[in-house]
Amino acid sequence: MAQDTADGPVREVRFVSPGEAALATRERLPLPAGRVRVQTRFSLVSTGTELAYLDGSHHDVAEGRCTFPMGAKGGYSNVGVIVETAPDVTGWRAGQRVFSMTGHASEALPTPGLMTPVPDSVSDGQAAFAAVGSIALHGVRMGDVRLGHTVLVTGLGLIGQLAVRIARLAGAARVLATDPSAPRLDMALDAGAVPLDTDPGAAVQVAIECSGHPAAIRDCIRLVADEGVVVLLGCPHRPVELDLYTDFQKRQLRLVGAYQPKCPAAPSAAYPWSQSINRAQVLAWLGEGALDVDS
């Protein structure tokens, strides 16, 4: 959504009640110190997270940390143009096109740490994938996908589709994919994946679970090879029962949580990447044509 002018009220999406969203208006806020005012040109829905908030199944809603009505929770994929910077903000200028980790409103007030410059070669719609792409990239990194690996991706929604593509960019020799939706599976196959049912006995070194569904998590555990890695990239918003002795200890599997907000803000020896590095890498791939999101 975009507004015609940087003046006047701000339009934003609000979650009114379970299953009900509305477009509302509010007055423009003064620009706080350390912030940038961005006029929105495009925003992307993070389907899994935002639908979990909207239908009330998200942990934050179920455990009372937020209640209806609420602003559109989970939105974090905004592309726009800077119209104003606070006096203490340096390195950013009016007229600059940026991606920011903000939601569905005609105006955003991000801190510089939540922003990434958008290359001229990347469209607004493509740039909106910077955060969801960085989520998938974080999952691939946490799984330590290496050259020649066979990788399994379960759940081919937005994050799963990106995980398929990024696993291939990371050097996976083969990416197996599965989803109950035939159109989603076809989209992954167009990106170079192979249907799981063509080789159900393949030796999978890394399984990346993107749906958060308990049955899919158990499938990944069953299908990954001994001493392999299962990455939880999708958010399971319900309990999952696991047999730790049989499935993990005896087989020496590793179960790795990949949660983008825990991706480090600065690189370290243990994690030589960061949230901003991942977003910039996704935008670079988009600009080079190495990563396709137009489909």
Coordinates of C-alpha atoms in Angstrom, one line a residue:
M1 CA 0.0 0.0 0.0
A2 CA 1.2 3.5 -0.6
Q3 CA -0.1 7.0 0.1
D4 CA -0.3 9.8 -2.4
T5 CA 1.5 12.3 -0.2
A6 CA 3.8 12.3 2.9
D7 CA 1.2 14.6 4.5
G8 CA -2.2 13.8 6.0
P9 CA -3.3 10.7 8.0
V10 CA -1.5 7.4 7.8
R11 CA -3.4 4.3 6.5
E12 CA -2.6 1.0 8.1
V13 CA -4.0 -2.6 8.4
R14 CA -5.4 -3.6 11.7
F15 CA -6.5 -7.0 13.0
V16 CA -9.9 -6.2 14.6
S17 CA -10.9 -9.6 15.8
P18 CA -10.0 -13.3 15.0
G19 CA -10.3 -13.6 11.3
E20 CA -11.1 -10.0 10.6
A21 CA -8.7 -7.3 9.2
A22 CA -9.6 -3.8 8.4
L23 CA -8.0 -0.7 6.7
A24 CA -7.9 2.1 9.2
T25 CA -6.4 5.6 9.5
R26 CA -4.4 7.4 12.2
E27 CA -2.7 10.7 12.6
R28 CA 0.9 11.0 11.6
L29 CA 3.3 10.8 14.5
P30 CA 6.2 13.1 15.2
L31 CA 9.5 11.7 14.1
P32 CA 11.4 10.4 17.2
A33 CA 15.2 10.6 17.6
G34 CA 17.0 7.8 16.0
R35 CA 14.3 7.2 13.4
V36 CA 13.6 7.7 9.7
R37 CA 10.2 8.4 8.1
V38 CA 9.6 6.2 5.1
Q39 CA 6.7 6.6 2.7
T40 CA 5.6 3.1 1.7
R41 CA 5.6 1.9 -1.9
F42 CA 5.1 -1.8 -1.3
S43 CA 4.7 -4.3 1.5
L44 CA 4.7 -8.1 1.5
V45 CA 2.5 -10.4 3.7
S46 CA 4.4 -13.0 5.7
T47 CA 1.6 -15.6 5.3
G48 CA 2.5 -18.0 8.1
T49 CA 3.3 -15.5 10.8
E50 CA 0.6 -13.0 10.0
L51 CA -2.2 -15.6 9.6
A52 CA -1.2 -17.1 12.9
Y53 CA -1.8 -13.7 14.5
L54 CA -5.0 -13.1 12.6
D55 CA -6.6 -16.4 13.5
G56 CA -5.4 -16.3 17.1
S57 CA -3.2 -19.4 16.9
H58 CA 0.1 -17.6 17.4
H59 CA 1.8 -18.1 20.8
D60 CA 1.6 -14.4 21.5
V61 CA -2.2 -14.4 21.2
A62 CA -2.8 -17.8 22.8
E63 CA -0.6 -16.8 25.8
G64 CA -2.1 -13.3 26.2
R65 CA 0.9 -11.2 25.2
C66 CA -1.3 -9.4 22.7
T67 CA -5.0 -9.2 22.3
F68 CA -7.5 -8.0 19.7
P69 CA -7.8 -5.4 18.3
M70 CA -4.2 -5.0 17.3
G71 CA -2.1 -3.6 14.6
A72 CA -1.3 -6.0 11.8
K73 CA 1.1 -8.2 13.7
G74 CA 4.0 -9.9 12.1
G75 CA 4.4 -7.5 9.1
Y76 CA 8.0 -6.9 8.5
S77 CA 8.5 -6.5 4.8
N78 CA 8.2 -2.8 3.7
V79 CA 9.7 -1.0 0.8
G80 CA 9.6 2.7 0.5
V81 CA 11.3 6.0 0.1
I82 CA 12.8 8.1 2.9
V83 CA 11.1 11.4 3.3
E84 CA 12.7 12.6 6.5
T85 CA 15.5 11.6 8.9
A86 CA 15.9 12.6 12.6
P87 CA 18.8 15.0 13.2
D88 CA 20.8 12.3 14.9
V89 CA 20.6 9.8 12.1
T90 CA 23.5 9.8 9.7
G91 CA 24.3 7.8 6.5
W92 CA 20.7 8.0 5.2
R93 CA 19.1 10.6 3.1
A94 CA 15.7 11.8 1.8
G95 CA 14.8 10.2 -1.5
Q96 CA 16.7 7.0 -0.8
R97 CA 14.8 3.8 -1.5
V98 CA 15.0 1.3 1.4
F99 CA 13.7 -2.0 2.6
S100 CA 12.6 -1.9 6.3
M101 CA 11.4 -4.5 8.8
T102 CA 8.1 -2.7 9.3
G103 CA 4.5 -3.6 8.5
H104 CA 1.5 -2.7 6.4
A105 CA 1.1 1.1 6.7
S106 CA 1.4 3.9 4.3
E107 CA 4.2 5.3 6.5
A108 CA 6.9 3.6 8.6
L109 CA 9.3 5.0 11.3
P110 CA 12.1 2.4 11.3
T111 CA 15.5 2.7 13.1
P112 CA 18.5 2.5 10.7
G113 CA 19.3 -1.0 12.0
L114 CA 16.0 -2.2 10.5
M115 CA 16.7 -0.8 7.1
T116 CA 18.7 -2.0 4.0
P117 CA 19.4 0.1 0.9
V118 CA 17.6 -1.3 -2.2
P119 CA 19.8 -1.6 -5.4
D120 CA 18.6 0.2 -8.5
S121 CA 18.4 -3.2 -10.3
V122 CA 15.8 -4.5 -7.8
S123 CA 12.1 -3.6 -8.2
D124 CA 9.9 -2.6 -5.2
G125 CA 8.1 -6.0 -5.4
Q126 CA 11.3 -8.0 -5.5
A127 CA 12.9 -5.9 -2.7
A128 CA 9.9 -6.8 -0.4
F129 CA 11.3 -10.3 -0.2
A130 CA 14.5 -9.3 1.6
A131 CA 13.3 -10.3 5.1
V132 CA 11.5 -13.6 4.1
G133 CA 14.5 -14.4 2.0
S134 CA 16.8 -13.8 5.0
I135 CA 14.7 -16.1 7.1
A136 CA 15.2 -18.9 4.5
L137 CA 18.9 -18.0 4.3
H138 CA 19.3 -18.2 8.1
G139 CA 17.7 -21.6 8.0
V140 CA 20.0 -22.8 5.3
R141 CA 23.0 -21.4 7.2
M142 CA 21.9 -23.0 10.5
G143 CA 21.6 -26.4 8.7
D144 CA 25.2 -26.0 7.5
V145 CA 24.2 -26.9 3.9
R146 CA 27.4 -27.7 2.0
L147 CA 28.5 -28.5 -1.5
G148 CA 27.1 -31.8 -2.6
H149 CA 24.5 -32.2 0.1
T150 CA 21.1 -33.7 -0.5
V151 CA 18.6 -31.4 1.2
L152 CA 14.9 -32.0 2.0
V153 CA 12.5 -29.1 2.3
T154 CA 9.0 -29.8 3.7
G155 CA 6.3 -27.2 3.5
L156 CA 6.5 -25.1 0.2
G157 CA 4.8 -21.9 1.2
L158 CA 6.7 -18.6 0.9
I159 CA 9.6 -19.6 3.2
G160 CA 9.8 -23.1 1.8
Q161 CA 10.0 -21.9 -1.8
L162 CA 12.8 -19.5 -0.9
A163 CA 14.6 -22.3 1.1
V164 CA 14.6 -24.5 -2.0
R165 CA 16.2 -21.8 -4.1
I166 CA 18.7 -20.7 -1.5
A167 CA 19.8 -24.3 -0.7
R168 CA 20.6 -24.7 -4.4
L169 CA 22.6 -21.4 -4.3
A170 CA 24.4 -22.7 -1.2
G171 CA 25.7 -25.7 -3.2
A172 CA 23.2 -28.5 -2.5
A173 CA 23.6 -31.1 -5.2
R174 CA 19.9 -32.0 -4.9
V175 CA 16.9 -30.6 -3.2
L176 CA 14.0 -32.9 -2.4
A177 CA 10.7 -31.1 -1.8
T178 CA 7.2 -32.1 -0.5
D179 CA 3.9 -30.4 0.1
P180 CA 0.3 -31.5 0.0
S181 CA -0.4 -28.7 -2.5
A182 CA 0.3 -29.7 -6.1
P183 CA 0.7 -26.1 -7.4
R184 CA 3.2 -25.4 -4.6
L185 CA 5.2 -28.5 -5.4
D186 CA 5.1 -27.6 -9.1
M187 CA 6.6 -24.2 -8.3
A188 CA 9.4 -25.8 -6.3
L189 CA 10.1 -28.2 -9.2
D190 CA 10.3 -25.3 -11.6
A191 CA 13.0 -23.9 -9.3
G192 CA 15.1 -27.1 -9.6
A193 CA 13.7 -29.3 -6.8
V194 CA 12.9 -33.0 -7.1
P195 CA 9.7 -34.5 -5.7
L196 CA 10.4 -36.5 -2.6
D197 CA 8.3 -39.5 -3.8
T198 CA 10.7 -40.0 -6.7
D199 CA 13.4 -41.1 -4.3
P200 CA 12.0 -41.7 -0.8
G201 CA 15.1 -43.6 0.3
A202 CA 17.6 -40.9 -0.5
A203 CA 20.3 -40.2 2.0
V204 CA 19.3 -36.7 3.2
Q205 CA 22.0 -34.8 5.1
V206 CA 19.9 -31.8 6.0
A207 CA 16.1 -31.5 6.3
I208 CA 14.6 -28.0 6.5
E209 CA 11.0 -28.0 7.9
C210 CA 9.1 -24.9 6.8
S211 CA 5.5 -25.7 7.7
G212 CA 5.6 -25.9 11.5
H213 CA 3.2 -28.9 11.3
P214 CA 3.9 -31.7 13.8
A215 CA 3.4 -34.4 11.2
A216 CA 5.9 -32.7 8.9
I217 CA 8.5 -32.4 11.7
R218 CA 8.2 -36.1 12.4
D219 CA 8.6 -36.8 8.7
C220 CA 11.8 -34.9 8.6
I221 CA 13.2 -36.8 11.6
R222 CA 12.3 -40.1 9.9
L223 CA 13.7 -39.2 6.5
V224 CA 17.0 -37.6 7.4
A225 CA 20.1 -39.8 7.5
D226 CA 21.8 -40.8 10.7
E227 CA 24.0 -38.0 12.0
G228 CA 22.0 -35.6 9.9
V229 CA 20.4 -32.2 10.8
V230 CA 16.8 -31.3 11.1
V231 CA 16.2 -27.5 10.9
L232 CA 13.0 -26.1 12.4
L233 CA 12.4 -23.1 10.2
G234 CA 8.6 -23.0 10.2
C235 CA 7.1 -22.0 13.6
P236 CA 5.2 -24.9 15.3
H237 CA 2.4 -23.2 17.3
R238 CA 1.3 -26.4 18.9
P239 CA 3.0 -29.1 21.0
V240 CA 5.0 -31.8 19.2
E241 CA 5.8 -35.2 20.8
L242 CA 9.2 -36.6 20.0
D243 CA 11.1 -39.8 20.9
L244 CA 14.4 -38.3 21.9
Y245 CA 16.2 -41.6 22.7
T246 CA 15.1 -43.5 19.6
D247 CA 15.1 -40.7 17.0
F248 CA 17.9 -38.4 18.3
Q249 CA 20.3 -40.0 20.7
K250 CA 20.6 -43.4 19.0
R251 CA 20.8 -41.9 15.6
Q252 CA 23.0 -38.9 16.6
L253 CA 20.7 -36.4 14.9
R254 CA 20.8 -32.7 15.5
L255 CA 17.6 -30.7 15.9
V256 CA 18.3 -27.1 15.2
G257 CA 16.0 -24.1 15.8
A258 CA 16.3 -21.4 13.2
Y259 CA 14.5 -18.2 14.4
Q260 CA 15.3 -15.1 12.4
P261 CA 14.9 -12.7 15.4
K262 CA 17.7 -14.6 17.1
C263 CA 20.0 -14.2 14.0
P264 CA 22.8 -12.1 15.4
A265 CA 22.8 -8.3 14.9
A266 CA 26.5 -8.4 14.2
P267 CA 28.7 -11.3 12.9
S268 CA 30.9 -13.3 15.2
A269 CA 33.2 -16.3 15.0
A270 CA 30.3 -18.7 15.7
Y271 CA 27.9 -16.9 13.3
P272 CA 29.8 -15.1 10.5
W273 CA 26.6 -13.5 9.3
S274 CA 24.0 -11.2 10.6
Q275 CA 20.4 -10.0 9.9
S276 CA 21.6 -7.1 7.8
I277 CA 24.2 -9.2 6.0
N278 CA 21.5 -11.8 5.1
R279 CA 19.1 -9.1 3.9
A280 CA 21.8 -7.5 1.8
Q281 CA 22.8 -10.9 0.3
V282 CA 19.2 -11.6 -0.7
L283 CA 18.9 -8.2 -2.4
A284 CA 22.2 -8.8 -4.1
W285 CA 21.0 -12.2 -5.5
L286 CA 17.8 -10.5 -6.7
G287 CA 19.8 -7.8 -8.4
E288 CA 22.1 -10.3 -10.1
G289 CA 19.1 -12.5 -11.2
A290 CA 20.5 -15.4 -9.2
L291 CA 17.3 -15.6 -7.0
D292 CA 13.9 -15.6 -8.7
V293 CA 10.9 -14.3 -6.7
D294 CA 8.9 -13.0 -9.6
S295 CA 7.2 -16.4 -10.1

